[in-house]
Short mmCIF file of N, CA and C in Angstrom, two decimals:
data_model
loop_
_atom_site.label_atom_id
_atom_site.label_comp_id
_atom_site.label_asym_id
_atom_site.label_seq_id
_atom_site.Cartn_x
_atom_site.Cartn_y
_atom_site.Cartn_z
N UNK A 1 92.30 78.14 130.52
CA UNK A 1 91.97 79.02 129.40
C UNK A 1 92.15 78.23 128.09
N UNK A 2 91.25 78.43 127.42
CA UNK A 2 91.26 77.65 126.12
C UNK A 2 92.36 77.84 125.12
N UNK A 3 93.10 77.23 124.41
CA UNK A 3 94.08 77.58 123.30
C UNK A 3 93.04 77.98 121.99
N UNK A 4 93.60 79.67 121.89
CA UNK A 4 93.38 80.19 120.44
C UNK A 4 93.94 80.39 119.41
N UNK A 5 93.45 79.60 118.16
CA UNK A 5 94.35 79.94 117.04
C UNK A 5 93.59 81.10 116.46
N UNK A 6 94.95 81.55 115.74
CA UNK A 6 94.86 82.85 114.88
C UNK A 6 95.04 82.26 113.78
N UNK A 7 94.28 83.39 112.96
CA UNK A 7 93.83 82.76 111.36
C UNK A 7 93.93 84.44 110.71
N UNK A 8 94.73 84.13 109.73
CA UNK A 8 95.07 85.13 109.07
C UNK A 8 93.90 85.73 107.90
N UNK A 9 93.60 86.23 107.78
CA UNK A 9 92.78 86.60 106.83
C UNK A 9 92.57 86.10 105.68
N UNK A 10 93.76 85.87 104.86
CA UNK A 10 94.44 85.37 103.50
C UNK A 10 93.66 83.97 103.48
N UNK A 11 93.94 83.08 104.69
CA UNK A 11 93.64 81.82 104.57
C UNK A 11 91.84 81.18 105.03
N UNK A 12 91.58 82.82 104.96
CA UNK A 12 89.73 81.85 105.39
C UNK A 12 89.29 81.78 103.92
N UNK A 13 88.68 81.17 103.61
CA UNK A 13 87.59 80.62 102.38
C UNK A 13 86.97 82.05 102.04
N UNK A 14 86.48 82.60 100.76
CA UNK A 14 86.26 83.82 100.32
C UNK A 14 85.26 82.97 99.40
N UNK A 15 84.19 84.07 98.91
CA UNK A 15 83.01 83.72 98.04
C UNK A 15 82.99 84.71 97.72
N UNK A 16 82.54 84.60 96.57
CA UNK A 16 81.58 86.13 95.69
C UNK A 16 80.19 86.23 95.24
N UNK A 17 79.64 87.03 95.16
CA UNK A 17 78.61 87.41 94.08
C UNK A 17 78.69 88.23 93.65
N UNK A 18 77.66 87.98 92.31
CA UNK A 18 77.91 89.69 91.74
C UNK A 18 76.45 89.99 91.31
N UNK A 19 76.31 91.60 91.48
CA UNK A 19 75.12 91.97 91.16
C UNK A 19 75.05 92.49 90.10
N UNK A 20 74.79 91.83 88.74
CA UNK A 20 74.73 92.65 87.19
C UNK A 20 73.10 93.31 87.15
N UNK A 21 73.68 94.94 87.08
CA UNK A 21 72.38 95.23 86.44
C UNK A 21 72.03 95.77 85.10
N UNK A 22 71.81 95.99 84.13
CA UNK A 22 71.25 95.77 82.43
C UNK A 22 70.99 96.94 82.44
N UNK A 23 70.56 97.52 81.57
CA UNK A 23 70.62 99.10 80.69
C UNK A 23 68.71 99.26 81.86
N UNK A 24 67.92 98.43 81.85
CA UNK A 24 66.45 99.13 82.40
C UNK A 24 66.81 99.12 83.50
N UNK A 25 67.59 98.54 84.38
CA UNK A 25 67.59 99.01 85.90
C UNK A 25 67.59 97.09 86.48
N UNK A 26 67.20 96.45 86.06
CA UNK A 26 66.68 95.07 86.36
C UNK A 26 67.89 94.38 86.66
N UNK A 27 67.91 93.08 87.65
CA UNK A 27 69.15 92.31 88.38
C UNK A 27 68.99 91.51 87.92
N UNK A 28 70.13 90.77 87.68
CA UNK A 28 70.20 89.28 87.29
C UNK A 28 70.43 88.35 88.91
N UNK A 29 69.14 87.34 88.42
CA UNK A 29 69.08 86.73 90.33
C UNK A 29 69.15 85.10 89.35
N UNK A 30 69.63 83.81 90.11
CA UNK A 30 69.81 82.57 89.86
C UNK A 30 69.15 81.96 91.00
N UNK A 31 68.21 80.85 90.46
CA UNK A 31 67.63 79.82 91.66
C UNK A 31 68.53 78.59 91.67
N UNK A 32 68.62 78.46 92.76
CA UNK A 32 69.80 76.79 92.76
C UNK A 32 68.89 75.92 93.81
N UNK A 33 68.81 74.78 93.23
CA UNK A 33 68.31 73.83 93.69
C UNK A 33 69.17 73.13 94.87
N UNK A 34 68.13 72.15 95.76
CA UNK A 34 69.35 72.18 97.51
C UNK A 34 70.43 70.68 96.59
N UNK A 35 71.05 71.12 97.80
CA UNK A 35 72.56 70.82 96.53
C UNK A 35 73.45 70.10 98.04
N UNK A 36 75.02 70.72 97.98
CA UNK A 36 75.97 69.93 98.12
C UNK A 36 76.03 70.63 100.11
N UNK A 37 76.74 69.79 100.26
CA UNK A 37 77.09 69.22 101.30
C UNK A 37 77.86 70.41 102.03
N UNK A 38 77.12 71.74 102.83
CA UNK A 38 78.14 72.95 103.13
C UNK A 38 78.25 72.90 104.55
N UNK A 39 78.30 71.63 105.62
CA UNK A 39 78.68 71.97 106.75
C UNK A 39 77.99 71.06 107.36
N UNK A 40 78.55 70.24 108.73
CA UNK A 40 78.26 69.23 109.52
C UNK A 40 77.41 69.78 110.48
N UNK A 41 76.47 69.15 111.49
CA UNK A 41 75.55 69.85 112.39
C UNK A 41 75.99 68.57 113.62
N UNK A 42 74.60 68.68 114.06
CA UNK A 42 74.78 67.57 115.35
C UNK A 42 74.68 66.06 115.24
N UNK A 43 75.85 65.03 115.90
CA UNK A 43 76.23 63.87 114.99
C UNK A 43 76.56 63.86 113.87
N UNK A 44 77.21 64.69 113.37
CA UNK A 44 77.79 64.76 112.02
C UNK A 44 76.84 64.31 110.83
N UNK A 45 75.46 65.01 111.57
CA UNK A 45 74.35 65.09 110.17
C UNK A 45 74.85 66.28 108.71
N UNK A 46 75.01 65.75 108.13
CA UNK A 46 75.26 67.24 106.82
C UNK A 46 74.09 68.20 106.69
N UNK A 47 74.92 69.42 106.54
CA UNK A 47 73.92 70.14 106.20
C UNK A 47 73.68 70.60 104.89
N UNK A 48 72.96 70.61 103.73
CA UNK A 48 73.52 70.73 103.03
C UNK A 48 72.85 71.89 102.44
N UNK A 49 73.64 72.56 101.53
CA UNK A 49 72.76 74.07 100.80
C UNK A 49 71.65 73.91 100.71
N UNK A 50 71.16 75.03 100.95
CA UNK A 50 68.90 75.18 100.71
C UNK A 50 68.84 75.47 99.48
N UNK A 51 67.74 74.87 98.48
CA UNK A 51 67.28 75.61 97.44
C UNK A 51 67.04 77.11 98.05
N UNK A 52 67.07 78.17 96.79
CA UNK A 52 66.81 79.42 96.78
C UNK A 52 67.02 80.19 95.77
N UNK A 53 66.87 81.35 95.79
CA UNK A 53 66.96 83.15 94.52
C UNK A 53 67.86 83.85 95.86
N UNK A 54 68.96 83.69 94.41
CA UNK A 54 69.52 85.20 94.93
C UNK A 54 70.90 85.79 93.55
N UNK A 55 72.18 86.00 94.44
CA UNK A 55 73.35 86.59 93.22
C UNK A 55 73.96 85.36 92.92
N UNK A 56 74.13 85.16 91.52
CA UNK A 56 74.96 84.70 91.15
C UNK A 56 76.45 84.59 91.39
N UNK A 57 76.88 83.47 92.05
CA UNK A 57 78.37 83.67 92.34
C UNK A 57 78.60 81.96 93.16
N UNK A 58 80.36 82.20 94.03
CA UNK A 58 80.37 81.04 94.30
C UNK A 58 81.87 81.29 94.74
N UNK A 59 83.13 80.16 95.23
CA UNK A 59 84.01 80.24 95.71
C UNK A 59 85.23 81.05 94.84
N UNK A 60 86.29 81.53 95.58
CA UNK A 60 87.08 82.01 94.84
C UNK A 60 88.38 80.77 94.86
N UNK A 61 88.99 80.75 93.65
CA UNK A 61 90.26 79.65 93.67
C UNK A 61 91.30 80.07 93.83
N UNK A 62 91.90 79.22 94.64
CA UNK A 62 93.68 79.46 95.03
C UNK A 62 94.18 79.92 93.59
N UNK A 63 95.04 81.33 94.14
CA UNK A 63 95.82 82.24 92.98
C UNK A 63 94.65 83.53 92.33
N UNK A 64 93.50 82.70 92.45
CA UNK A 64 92.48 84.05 91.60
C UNK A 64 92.08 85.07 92.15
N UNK A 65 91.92 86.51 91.50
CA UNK A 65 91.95 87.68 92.20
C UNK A 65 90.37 87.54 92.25
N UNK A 66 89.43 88.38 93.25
CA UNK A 66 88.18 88.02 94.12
C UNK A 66 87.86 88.86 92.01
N UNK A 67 88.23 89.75 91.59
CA UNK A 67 87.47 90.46 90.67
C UNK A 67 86.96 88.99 89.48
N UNK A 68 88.02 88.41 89.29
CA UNK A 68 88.04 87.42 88.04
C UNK A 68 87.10 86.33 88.50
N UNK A 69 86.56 85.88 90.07
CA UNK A 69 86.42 84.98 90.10
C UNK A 69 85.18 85.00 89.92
N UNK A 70 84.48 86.72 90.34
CA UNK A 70 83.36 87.14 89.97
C UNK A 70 82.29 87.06 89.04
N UNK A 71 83.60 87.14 87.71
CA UNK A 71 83.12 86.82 86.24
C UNK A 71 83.62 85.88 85.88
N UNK A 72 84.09 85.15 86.15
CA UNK A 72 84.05 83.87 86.16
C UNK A 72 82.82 83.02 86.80
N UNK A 73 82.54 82.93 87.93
CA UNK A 73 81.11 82.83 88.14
C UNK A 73 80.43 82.75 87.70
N UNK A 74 80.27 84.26 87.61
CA UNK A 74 78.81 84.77 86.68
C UNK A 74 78.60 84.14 85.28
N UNK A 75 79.98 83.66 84.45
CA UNK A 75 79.71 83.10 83.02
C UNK A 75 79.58 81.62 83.33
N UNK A 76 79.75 81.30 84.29
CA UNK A 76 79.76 79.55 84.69
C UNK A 76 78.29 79.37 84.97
N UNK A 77 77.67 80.61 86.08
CA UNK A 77 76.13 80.05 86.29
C UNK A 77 75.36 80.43 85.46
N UNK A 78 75.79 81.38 84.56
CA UNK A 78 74.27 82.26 83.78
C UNK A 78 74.62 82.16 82.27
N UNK A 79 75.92 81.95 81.98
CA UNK A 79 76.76 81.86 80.37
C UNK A 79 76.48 83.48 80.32
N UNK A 80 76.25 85.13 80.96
CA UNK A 80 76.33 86.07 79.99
C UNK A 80 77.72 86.39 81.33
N UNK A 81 78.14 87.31 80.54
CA UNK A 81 79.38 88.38 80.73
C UNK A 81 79.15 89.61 81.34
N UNK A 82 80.03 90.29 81.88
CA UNK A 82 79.17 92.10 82.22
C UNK A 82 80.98 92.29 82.50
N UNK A 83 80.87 93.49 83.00
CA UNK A 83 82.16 94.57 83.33
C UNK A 83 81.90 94.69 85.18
N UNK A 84 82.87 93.78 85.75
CA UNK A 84 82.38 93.87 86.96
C UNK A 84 83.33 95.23 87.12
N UNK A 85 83.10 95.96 88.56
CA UNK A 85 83.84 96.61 89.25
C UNK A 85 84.97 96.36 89.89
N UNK A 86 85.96 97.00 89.54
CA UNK A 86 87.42 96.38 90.03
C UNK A 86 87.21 96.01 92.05
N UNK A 87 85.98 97.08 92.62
CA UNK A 87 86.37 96.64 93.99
C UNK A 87 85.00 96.44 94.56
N UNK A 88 84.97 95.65 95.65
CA UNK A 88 83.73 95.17 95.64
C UNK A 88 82.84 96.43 96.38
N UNK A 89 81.65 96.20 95.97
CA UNK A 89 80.49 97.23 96.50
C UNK A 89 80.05 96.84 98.20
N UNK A 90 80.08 95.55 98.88
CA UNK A 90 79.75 94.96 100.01
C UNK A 90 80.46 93.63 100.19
N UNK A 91 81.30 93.77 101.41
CA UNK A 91 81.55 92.43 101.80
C UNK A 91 80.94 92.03 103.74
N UNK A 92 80.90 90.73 104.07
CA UNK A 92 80.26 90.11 104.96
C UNK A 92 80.71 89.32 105.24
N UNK A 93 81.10 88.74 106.31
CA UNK A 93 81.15 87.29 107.14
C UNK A 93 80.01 86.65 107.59
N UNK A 94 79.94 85.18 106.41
CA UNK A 94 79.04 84.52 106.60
C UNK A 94 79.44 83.12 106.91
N UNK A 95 78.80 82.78 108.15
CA UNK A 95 79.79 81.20 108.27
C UNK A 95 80.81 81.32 108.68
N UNK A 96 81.66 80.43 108.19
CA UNK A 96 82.80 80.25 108.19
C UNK A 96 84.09 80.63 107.00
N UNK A 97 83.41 81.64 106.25
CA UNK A 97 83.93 82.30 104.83
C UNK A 97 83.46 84.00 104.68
N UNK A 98 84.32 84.60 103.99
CA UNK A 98 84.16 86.00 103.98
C UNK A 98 83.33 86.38 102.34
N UNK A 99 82.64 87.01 102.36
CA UNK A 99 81.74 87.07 100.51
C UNK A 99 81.52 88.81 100.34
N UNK A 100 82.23 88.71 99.38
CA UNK A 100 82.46 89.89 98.66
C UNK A 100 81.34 90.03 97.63
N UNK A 101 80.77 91.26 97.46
CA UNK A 101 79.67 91.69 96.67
C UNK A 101 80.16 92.42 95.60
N UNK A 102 80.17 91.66 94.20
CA UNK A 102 80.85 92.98 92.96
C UNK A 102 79.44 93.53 92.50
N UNK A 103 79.62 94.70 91.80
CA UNK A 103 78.35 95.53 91.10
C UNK A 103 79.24 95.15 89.22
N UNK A 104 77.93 94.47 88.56
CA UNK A 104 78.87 94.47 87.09
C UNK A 104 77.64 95.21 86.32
N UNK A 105 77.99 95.74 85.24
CA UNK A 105 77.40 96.56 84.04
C UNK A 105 77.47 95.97 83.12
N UNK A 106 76.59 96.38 81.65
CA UNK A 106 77.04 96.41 80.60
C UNK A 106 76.94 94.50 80.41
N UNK A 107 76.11 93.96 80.58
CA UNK A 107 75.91 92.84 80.82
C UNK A 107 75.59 92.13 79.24
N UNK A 108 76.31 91.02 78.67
CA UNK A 108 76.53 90.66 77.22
C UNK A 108 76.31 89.44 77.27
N UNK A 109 75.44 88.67 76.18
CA UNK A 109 74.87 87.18 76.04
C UNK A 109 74.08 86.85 76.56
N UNK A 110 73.76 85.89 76.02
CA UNK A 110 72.26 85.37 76.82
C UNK A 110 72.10 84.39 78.03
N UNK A 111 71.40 84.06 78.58
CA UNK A 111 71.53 83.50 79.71
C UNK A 111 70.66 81.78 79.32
N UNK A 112 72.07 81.36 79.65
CA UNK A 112 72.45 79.81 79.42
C UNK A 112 72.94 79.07 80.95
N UNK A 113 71.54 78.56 81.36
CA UNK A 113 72.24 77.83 82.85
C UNK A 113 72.87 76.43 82.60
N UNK A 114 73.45 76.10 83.43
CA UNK A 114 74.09 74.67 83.32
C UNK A 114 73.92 73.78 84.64
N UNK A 115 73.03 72.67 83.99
CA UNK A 115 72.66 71.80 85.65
C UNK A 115 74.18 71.38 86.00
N UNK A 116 75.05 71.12 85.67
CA UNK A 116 75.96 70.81 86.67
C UNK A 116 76.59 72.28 87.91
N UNK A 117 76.17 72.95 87.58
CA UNK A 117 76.40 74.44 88.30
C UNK A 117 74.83 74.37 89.41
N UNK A 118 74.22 73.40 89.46
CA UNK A 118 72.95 73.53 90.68
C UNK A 118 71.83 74.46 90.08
N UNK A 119 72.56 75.54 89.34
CA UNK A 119 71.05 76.56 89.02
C UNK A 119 69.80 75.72 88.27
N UNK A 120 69.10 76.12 88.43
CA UNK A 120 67.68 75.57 87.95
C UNK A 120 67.03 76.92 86.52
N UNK A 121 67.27 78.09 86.96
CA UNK A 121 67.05 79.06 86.38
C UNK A 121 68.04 80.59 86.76
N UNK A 122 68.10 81.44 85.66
CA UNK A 122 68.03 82.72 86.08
C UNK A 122 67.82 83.78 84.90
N UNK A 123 67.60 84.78 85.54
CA UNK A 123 66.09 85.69 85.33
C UNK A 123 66.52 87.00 85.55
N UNK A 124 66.00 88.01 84.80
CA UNK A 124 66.13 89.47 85.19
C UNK A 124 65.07 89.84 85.91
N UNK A 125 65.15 90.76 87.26
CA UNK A 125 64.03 90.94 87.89
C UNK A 125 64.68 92.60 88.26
N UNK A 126 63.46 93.07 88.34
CA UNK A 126 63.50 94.79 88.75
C UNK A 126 63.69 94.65 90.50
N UNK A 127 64.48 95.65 91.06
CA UNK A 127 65.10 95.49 92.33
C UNK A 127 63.65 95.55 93.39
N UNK A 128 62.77 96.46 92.66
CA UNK A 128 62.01 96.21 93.95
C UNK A 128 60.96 95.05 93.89
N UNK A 129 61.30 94.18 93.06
CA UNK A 129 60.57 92.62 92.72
C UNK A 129 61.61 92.01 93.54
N UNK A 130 62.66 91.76 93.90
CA UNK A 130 63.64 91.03 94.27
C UNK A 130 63.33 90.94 96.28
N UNK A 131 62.25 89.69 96.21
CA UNK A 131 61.94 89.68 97.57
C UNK A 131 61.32 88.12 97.57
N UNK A 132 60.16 87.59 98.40
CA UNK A 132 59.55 86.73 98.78
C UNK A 132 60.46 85.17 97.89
N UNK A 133 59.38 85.18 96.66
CA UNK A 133 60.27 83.60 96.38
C UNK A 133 59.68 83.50 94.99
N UNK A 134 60.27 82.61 94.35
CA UNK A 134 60.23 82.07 92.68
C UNK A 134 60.00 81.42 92.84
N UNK A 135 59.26 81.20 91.28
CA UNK A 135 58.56 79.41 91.41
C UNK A 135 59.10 78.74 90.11
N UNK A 136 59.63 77.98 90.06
CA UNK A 136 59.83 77.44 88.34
C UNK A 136 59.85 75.81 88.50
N UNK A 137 59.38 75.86 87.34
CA UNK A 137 58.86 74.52 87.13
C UNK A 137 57.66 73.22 88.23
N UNK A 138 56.96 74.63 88.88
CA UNK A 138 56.37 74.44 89.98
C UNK A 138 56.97 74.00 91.18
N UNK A 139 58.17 74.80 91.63
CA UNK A 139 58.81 74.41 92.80
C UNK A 139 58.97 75.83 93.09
N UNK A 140 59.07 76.33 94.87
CA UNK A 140 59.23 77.22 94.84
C UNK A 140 60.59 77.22 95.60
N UNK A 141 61.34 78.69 94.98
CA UNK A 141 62.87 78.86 95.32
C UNK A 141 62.52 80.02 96.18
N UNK A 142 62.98 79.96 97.55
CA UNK A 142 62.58 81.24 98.43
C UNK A 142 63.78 82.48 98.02
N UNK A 143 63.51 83.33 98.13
CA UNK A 143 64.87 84.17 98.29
C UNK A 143 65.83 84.59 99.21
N UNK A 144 67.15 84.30 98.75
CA UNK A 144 68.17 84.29 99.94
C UNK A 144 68.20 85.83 101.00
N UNK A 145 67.18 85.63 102.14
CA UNK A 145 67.34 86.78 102.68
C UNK A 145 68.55 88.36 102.60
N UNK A 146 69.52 87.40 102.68
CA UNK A 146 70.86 88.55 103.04
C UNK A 146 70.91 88.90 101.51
N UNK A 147 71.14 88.58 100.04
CA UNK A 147 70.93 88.39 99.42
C UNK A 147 70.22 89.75 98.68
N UNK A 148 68.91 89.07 99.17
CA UNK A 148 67.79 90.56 98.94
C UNK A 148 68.71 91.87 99.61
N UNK A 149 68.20 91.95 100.97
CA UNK A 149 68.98 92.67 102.07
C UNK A 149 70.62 93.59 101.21
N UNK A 150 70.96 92.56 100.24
CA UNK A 150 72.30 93.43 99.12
C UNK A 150 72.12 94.12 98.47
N UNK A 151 70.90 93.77 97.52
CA UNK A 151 70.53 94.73 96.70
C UNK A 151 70.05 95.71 97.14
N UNK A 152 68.70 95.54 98.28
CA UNK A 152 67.90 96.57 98.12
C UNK A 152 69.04 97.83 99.24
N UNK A 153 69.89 97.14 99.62
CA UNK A 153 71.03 98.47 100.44
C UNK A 153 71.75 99.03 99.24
N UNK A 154 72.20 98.48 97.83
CA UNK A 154 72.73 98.73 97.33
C UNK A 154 72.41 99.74 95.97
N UNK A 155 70.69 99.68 95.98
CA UNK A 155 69.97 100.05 95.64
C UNK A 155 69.05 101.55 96.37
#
């Protein structure tokens, strides 16, 4: 019989996104270009993130509560602000990490991406636009299935 370790909850890897939506109803979605290095395959080929559209967000840091890291995030990939929800609206096990879904409001500043954050763009889009794929700068960013699949349940 195989030896199983137990893994406490506390200690698996946690992610967030958050879904800000604006006074007309419209989501804030970010395209990130394929990027860093999220997991080994066969012969220890990397795999590394896919370009794509979806929520803005990203890991949570040792000591930070999942709410702060939310908006924190969100001002790291997009530069605006919002009022997230103290508890999350959807969480999921994806991988090898658990990702919590915040809903934020009341969304403040303008949207300022930063290439060292991977985004390429982000954009307000009306929920039932939030599907197939983006194109910017003539590349196209597909949309992160599960992603979509958040909003439009949440919606």
């Amino acid at each position: 019989m195989p030896n199983r370790v137990k893994i406490k909850e506390e200690d698996v890897p946690s992610t967030v996104r958050v879904l800000v939506e604006d006074p007309s109803g419209r989501v804030l979605l970010v395209s990130e270009k394929e990027g860093k290095i999220i997991d080994y395959g066969l012969n220890n080929k990397p795999i590394r993130k896919r370009r794509g559209t979806g929520l803005p967000g990203g890991g949570v840091q040792k000591g930070e509560t999942l709410q702060k890291a939310a908006l924190r995030e969100l001002q790291e990939e997009t530069g605006i602000t919002a009022d997230i929800e103290p508890e999350p609206v959807y969480e999921e096990w994806k991988r090898s990490s658990k990702v919590y879904v915040f809903r934020a409001t009341n969304p403040r500043g303008e949207i300022k991406v930063k290439s060292e954050e991977n985004i390429v763009a982000a954009f307000w889009v009306l929920p039932s636009r939030a599907h197939g794929s983006f194109k910017h700068d003539g590349v196209d960013y597909p949309a992160y299935e599960s992603h979509m699949n958040w909003i439009n349940g949440i919606f």
